[in-house]
Amino acid sequence: MAEDTLAADAYAVAERIKRATNAHDLDALVDCFYDDYESAWPVHPARTFVGTAQVRRNWGQIFASVPDLRTEILSSVVSGDEAWTEWEFVGHRTDGAPFLMRGVVIIHARGDRAAHARFDLEPVDAEPDDQDAAVRRLVGDAGASSAS
């Protein structure tokens, strides 16, 4: 397969995933992945899994919990069978609370489906902290006294 075809396929898979999530079409979404699909979450290892059964369970819960969910690919770079994609997930939970996540998903495609993806996707901070407050929240207040 030519390099250009691989690149087109990798991005086409990301677009298929986006269309299926925006349509809330669970069957179409699951069809975007191989049965042995691997989902890696390096920052949250407990979220890592293999298989489309878990894709179905996860997205069924997401669609039910965020009924107006919309996804957007904000930016992308494609190299070979990889599409590095920056995503935004936006909507409202069933209790009315806003839902907003952003981050990078690296999709490894084989033909017209995802074989592996690495998620660096996080909820967007709702608190209007400045930089100092954000770092304190991350590491605790102990470092604040030594920074003076």
PDB file of C-alpha atoms in Angstrom:
ATOM      1  CA  MET A   1       0.000   0.000   0.000  1.00  0.00           C
ATOM      2  CA  ALA A   2       1.395   3.402  -0.925  1.00  0.00           C
ATOM      3  CA  GLU A   3       2.335   5.901   1.803  1.00  0.00           C
ATOM      4  CA  ASP A   4      -0.305   8.393   0.564  1.00  0.00           C
ATOM      5  CA  THR A   5      -3.012   5.722   0.830  1.00  0.00           C
ATOM      6  CA  LEU A   6      -1.951   4.862   4.395  1.00  0.00           C
ATOM      7  CA  ALA A   7      -2.075   8.539   5.363  1.00  0.00           C
ATOM      8  CA  ALA A   8      -5.499   9.014   3.798  1.00  0.00           C
ATOM      9  CA  ASP A   9      -6.766   5.885   5.557  1.00  0.00           C
ATOM     10  CA  ALA A  10      -5.513   6.986   8.996  1.00  0.00           C
ATOM     11  CA  TYR A  11      -7.266  10.340   8.773  1.00  0.00           C
ATOM     12  CA  ALA A  12     -10.349   8.762   7.204  1.00  0.00           C
ATOM     13  CA  VAL A  13     -10.647   6.509  10.271  1.00  0.00           C
ATOM     14  CA  ALA A  14     -10.550   9.567  12.563  1.00  0.00           C
ATOM     15  CA  GLU A  15     -13.258  11.218  10.470  1.00  0.00           C
ATOM     16  CA  ARG A  16     -15.414   8.061  10.596  1.00  0.00           C
ATOM     17  CA  ILE A  17     -15.088   8.026  14.383  1.00  0.00           C
ATOM     18  CA  LYS A  18     -16.078  11.697  14.534  1.00  0.00           C
ATOM     19  CA  ARG A  19     -19.125  11.170  12.295  1.00  0.00           C
ATOM     20  CA  ALA A  20     -20.297   8.153  14.299  1.00  0.00           C
ATOM     21  CA  THR A  21     -19.895   9.938  17.650  1.00  0.00           C
ATOM     22  CA  ASN A  22     -21.740  13.021  16.406  1.00  0.00           C
ATOM     23  CA  ALA A  23     -24.557  10.819  15.074  1.00  0.00           C
ATOM     24  CA  HIS A  24     -24.581   8.885  18.392  1.00  0.00           C
ATOM     25  CA  ASP A  25     -24.546   5.758  16.204  1.00  0.00           C
ATOM     26  CA  LEU A  26     -23.085   3.104  18.489  1.00  0.00           C
ATOM     27  CA  ASP A  27     -22.998   0.359  15.844  1.00  0.00           C
ATOM     28  CA  ALA A  28     -21.250   2.624  13.314  1.00  0.00           C
ATOM     29  CA  LEU A  29     -18.781   3.688  15.986  1.00  0.00           C
ATOM     30  CA  VAL A  30     -17.909   0.136  17.049  1.00  0.00           C
ATOM     31  CA  ASP A  31     -17.432  -0.708  13.346  1.00  0.00           C
ATOM     32  CA  CYS A  32     -14.569   1.844  13.254  1.00  0.00           C
ATOM     33  CA  PHE A  33     -12.400  -0.523  15.333  1.00  0.00           C
ATOM     34  CA  TYR A  34     -10.890  -3.979  14.833  1.00  0.00           C
ATOM     35  CA  ASP A  35     -12.054  -6.678  17.245  1.00  0.00           C
ATOM     36  CA  ASP A  36      -8.563  -6.717  18.825  1.00  0.00           C
ATOM     37  CA  TYR A  37      -8.391  -2.900  19.036  1.00  0.00           C
ATOM     38  CA  GLU A  38      -6.133  -1.609  21.828  1.00  0.00           C
ATOM     39  CA  SER A  39      -7.021   1.584  23.697  1.00  0.00           C
ATOM     40  CA  ALA A  40      -4.063   2.994  25.668  1.00  0.00           C
ATOM     41  CA  TRP A  41      -4.373   5.695  28.340  1.00  0.00           C
ATOM     42  CA  PRO A  42      -0.812   6.361  29.567  1.00  0.00           C
ATOM     43  CA  VAL A  43      -1.872   8.938  32.188  1.00  0.00           C
ATOM     44  CA  HIS A  44      -4.770   6.762  33.393  1.00  0.00           C
ATOM     45  CA  PRO A  45      -3.570   3.141  32.992  1.00  0.00           C
ATOM     46  CA  ALA A  46      -6.739   1.685  34.541  1.00  0.00           C
ATOM     47  CA  ARG A  47      -8.651   2.979  31.491  1.00  0.00           C
ATOM     48  CA  THR A  48      -6.504   0.909  29.071  1.00  0.00           C
ATOM     49  CA  PHE A  49      -8.351  -1.995  27.425  1.00  0.00           C
ATOM     50  CA  VAL A  50      -8.487  -4.338  24.431  1.00  0.00           C
ATOM     51  CA  GLY A  51     -11.529  -5.147  22.307  1.00  0.00           C
ATOM     52  CA  THR A  52     -14.657  -3.667  20.830  1.00  0.00           C
ATOM     53  CA  ALA A  53     -16.928  -4.957  23.601  1.00  0.00           C
ATOM     54  CA  GLN A  54     -15.411  -2.336  25.905  1.00  0.00           C
ATOM     55  CA  VAL A  55     -15.696   0.323  23.159  1.00  0.00           C
ATOM     56  CA  ARG A  56     -19.421  -0.461  23.026  1.00  0.00           C
ATOM     57  CA  ARG A  57     -19.833  -0.316  26.834  1.00  0.00           C
ATOM     58  CA  ASN A  58     -17.854   2.937  27.173  1.00  0.00           C
ATOM     59  CA  TRP A  59     -19.603   4.780  24.358  1.00  0.00           C
ATOM     60  CA  GLY A  60     -23.045   3.482  25.295  1.00  0.00           C
ATOM     61  CA  GLN A  61     -22.512   5.052  28.710  1.00  0.00           C
ATOM     62  CA  ILE A  62     -21.118   8.280  27.212  1.00  0.00           C
ATOM     63  CA  PHE A  63     -24.049   8.682  24.786  1.00  0.00           C
ATOM     64  CA  ALA A  64     -26.537   8.047  27.611  1.00  0.00           C
ATOM     65  CA  SER A  65     -24.782  10.422  30.034  1.00  0.00           C
ATOM     66  CA  VAL A  66     -24.041  13.262  27.563  1.00  0.00           C
ATOM     67  CA  PRO A  67     -27.044  13.148  25.202  1.00  0.00           C
ATOM     68  CA  ASP A  68     -26.027  16.254  23.231  1.00  0.00           C
ATOM     69  CA  LEU A  69     -22.354  15.260  22.844  1.00  0.00           C
ATOM     70  CA  ARG A  70     -20.549  16.734  19.833  1.00  0.00           C
ATOM     71  CA  THR A  71     -16.974  15.973  18.820  1.00  0.00           C
ATOM     72  CA  GLU A  72     -14.626  17.956  16.650  1.00  0.00           C
ATOM     73  CA  ILE A  73     -11.159  17.315  15.280  1.00  0.00           C
ATOM     74  CA  LEU A  74      -9.406  20.636  15.868  1.00  0.00           C
ATOM     75  CA  SER A  75      -6.083  19.766  14.263  1.00  0.00           C
ATOM     76  CA  SER A  76      -4.315  16.761  12.786  1.00  0.00           C
ATOM     77  CA  VAL A  77      -1.019  15.480  11.442  1.00  0.00           C
ATOM     78  CA  VAL A  78      -0.787  12.209   9.565  1.00  0.00           C
ATOM     79  CA  SER A  79       2.302  10.047   9.161  1.00  0.00           C
ATOM     80  CA  GLY A  80       2.027   6.598   7.667  1.00  0.00           C
ATOM     81  CA  ASP A  81      -0.637   4.623   9.493  1.00  0.00           C
ATOM     82  CA  GLU A  82      -0.878   7.190  12.329  1.00  0.00           C
ATOM     83  CA  ALA A  83      -3.203  10.157  12.611  1.00  0.00           C
ATOM     84  CA  TRP A  84      -2.268  12.532  15.450  1.00  0.00           C
ATOM     85  CA  THR A  85      -5.542  14.284  16.138  1.00  0.00           C
ATOM     86  CA  GLU A  86      -6.528  17.020  18.568  1.00  0.00           C
ATOM     87  CA  TRP A  87     -10.127  16.586  19.731  1.00  0.00           C
ATOM     88  CA  GLU A  88     -12.793  18.538  21.556  1.00  0.00           C
ATOM     89  CA  PHE A  89     -15.762  16.770  23.161  1.00  0.00           C
ATOM     90  CA  VAL A  90     -18.539  19.134  24.253  1.00  0.00           C
ATOM     91  CA  GLY A  91     -22.063  18.772  25.584  1.00  0.00           C
ATOM     92  CA  HIS A  92     -24.092  18.598  28.765  1.00  0.00           C
ATOM     93  CA  ARG A  93     -24.528  15.764  31.212  1.00  0.00           C
ATOM     94  CA  THR A  94     -28.059  14.596  31.968  1.00  0.00           C
ATOM     95  CA  ASP A  95     -27.993  16.711  35.154  1.00  0.00           C
ATOM     96  CA  GLY A  96     -27.360  19.815  33.001  1.00  0.00           C
ATOM     97  CA  ALA A  97     -23.712  20.234  33.991  1.00  0.00           C
ATOM     98  CA  PRO A  98     -21.387  21.168  31.138  1.00  0.00           C
ATOM     99  CA  PHE A  99     -19.139  18.468  29.690  1.00  0.00           C
ATOM    100  CA  LEU A 100     -15.905  19.560  27.996  1.00  0.00           C
ATOM    101  CA  MET A 101     -12.828  17.488  27.209  1.00  0.00           C
ATOM    102  CA  ARG A 102      -9.879  18.283  24.962  1.00  0.00           C
ATOM    103  CA  GLY A 103      -6.688  16.548  24.036  1.00  0.00           C
ATOM    104  CA  VAL A 104      -4.762  14.422  21.612  1.00  0.00           C
ATOM    105  CA  VAL A 105      -5.674  10.980  20.316  1.00  0.00           C
ATOM    106  CA  ILE A 106      -3.096   9.132  18.217  1.00  0.00           C
ATOM    107  CA  ILE A 107      -4.922   6.653  15.991  1.00  0.00           C
ATOM    108  CA  HIS A 108      -3.074   3.757  14.350  1.00  0.00           C
ATOM    109  CA  ALA A 109      -5.097   2.509  11.390  1.00  0.00           C
ATOM    110  CA  ARG A 110      -5.041  -0.684   9.386  1.00  0.00           C
ATOM    111  CA  GLY A 111      -7.037   0.075   6.293  1.00  0.00           C
ATOM    112  CA  ASP A 112     -10.411   1.507   7.217  1.00  0.00           C
ATOM    113  CA  ARG A 113     -10.378   0.762  10.961  1.00  0.00           C
ATOM    114  CA  ALA A 114      -8.453   1.679  14.089  1.00  0.00           C
ATOM    115  CA  ALA A 115      -6.111  -0.986  15.410  1.00  0.00           C
ATOM    116  CA  HIS A 116      -4.738   1.048  18.330  1.00  0.00           C
ATOM    117  CA  ALA A 117      -5.232   4.484  19.864  1.00  0.00           C
ATOM    118  CA  ARG A 118      -3.385   6.415  22.537  1.00  0.00           C
ATOM    119  CA  PHE A 119      -5.509   8.886  24.483  1.00  0.00           C
ATOM    120  CA  ASP A 120      -4.115  12.027  26.094  1.00  0.00           C
ATOM    121  CA  LEU A 121      -7.566  13.490  26.633  1.00  0.00           C
ATOM    122  CA  GLU A 122      -8.653  15.327  29.778  1.00  0.00           C
ATOM    123  CA  PRO A 123     -11.575  17.323  31.157  1.00  0.00           C
ATOM    124  CA  VAL A 124     -11.033  21.067  30.754  1.00  0.00           C
ATOM    125  CA  ASP A 125     -10.543  22.862  34.083  1.00  0.00           C
ATOM    126  CA  ALA A 126     -13.627  24.847  34.952  1.00  0.00           C
ATOM    127  CA  GLU A 127     -11.892  26.842  37.692  1.00  0.00           C
ATOM    128  CA  PRO A 128     -10.499  30.228  36.655  1.00  0.00           C
ATOM    129  CA  ASP A 129      -7.190  29.731  38.531  1.00  0.00           C
ATOM    130  CA  ASP A 130      -4.107  31.701  37.649  1.00  0.00           C
ATOM    131  CA  GLN A 131      -0.867  29.805  36.949  1.00  0.00           C
ATOM    132  CA  ASP A 132       0.320  29.845  40.577  1.00  0.00           C
ATOM    133  CA  ALA A 133      -2.979  28.492  41.899  1.00  0.00           C
ATOM    134  CA  ALA A 134      -3.051  25.793  39.195  1.00  0.00           C
ATOM    135  CA  VAL A 135       0.438  24.582  40.177  1.00  0.00           C
ATOM    136  CA  ARG A 136      -0.485  24.613  43.879  1.00  0.00           C
ATOM    137  CA  ARG A 137      -3.527  22.466  43.096  1.00  0.00           C
ATOM    138  CA  LEU A 138      -1.248  20.049  41.268  1.00  0.00           C
ATOM    139  CA  VAL A 139       1.490  19.731  43.904  1.00  0.00           C
ATOM    140  CA  GLY A 140      -0.192  20.921  47.074  1.00  0.00           C
ATOM    141  CA  ASP A 141       0.438  23.994  49.206  1.00  0.00           C
ATOM    142  CA  ALA A 142       3.739  22.765  50.744  1.00  0.00           C
ATOM    143  CA  GLY A 143       5.744  24.241  47.868  1.00  0.00           C
ATOM    144  CA  ALA A 144       4.135  27.682  48.249  1.00  0.00           C
ATOM    145  CA  SER A 145       6.154  28.575  51.360  1.00  0.00           C
ATOM    146  CA  SER A 146       9.517  27.625  49.815  1.00  0.00           C
ATOM    147  CA  ALA A 147       8.830  29.664  46.665  1.00  0.00           C
ATOM    148  CA  SER A 148       8.873  32.946  48.630  1.00  0.00           C
TER     149      SER A 148
END
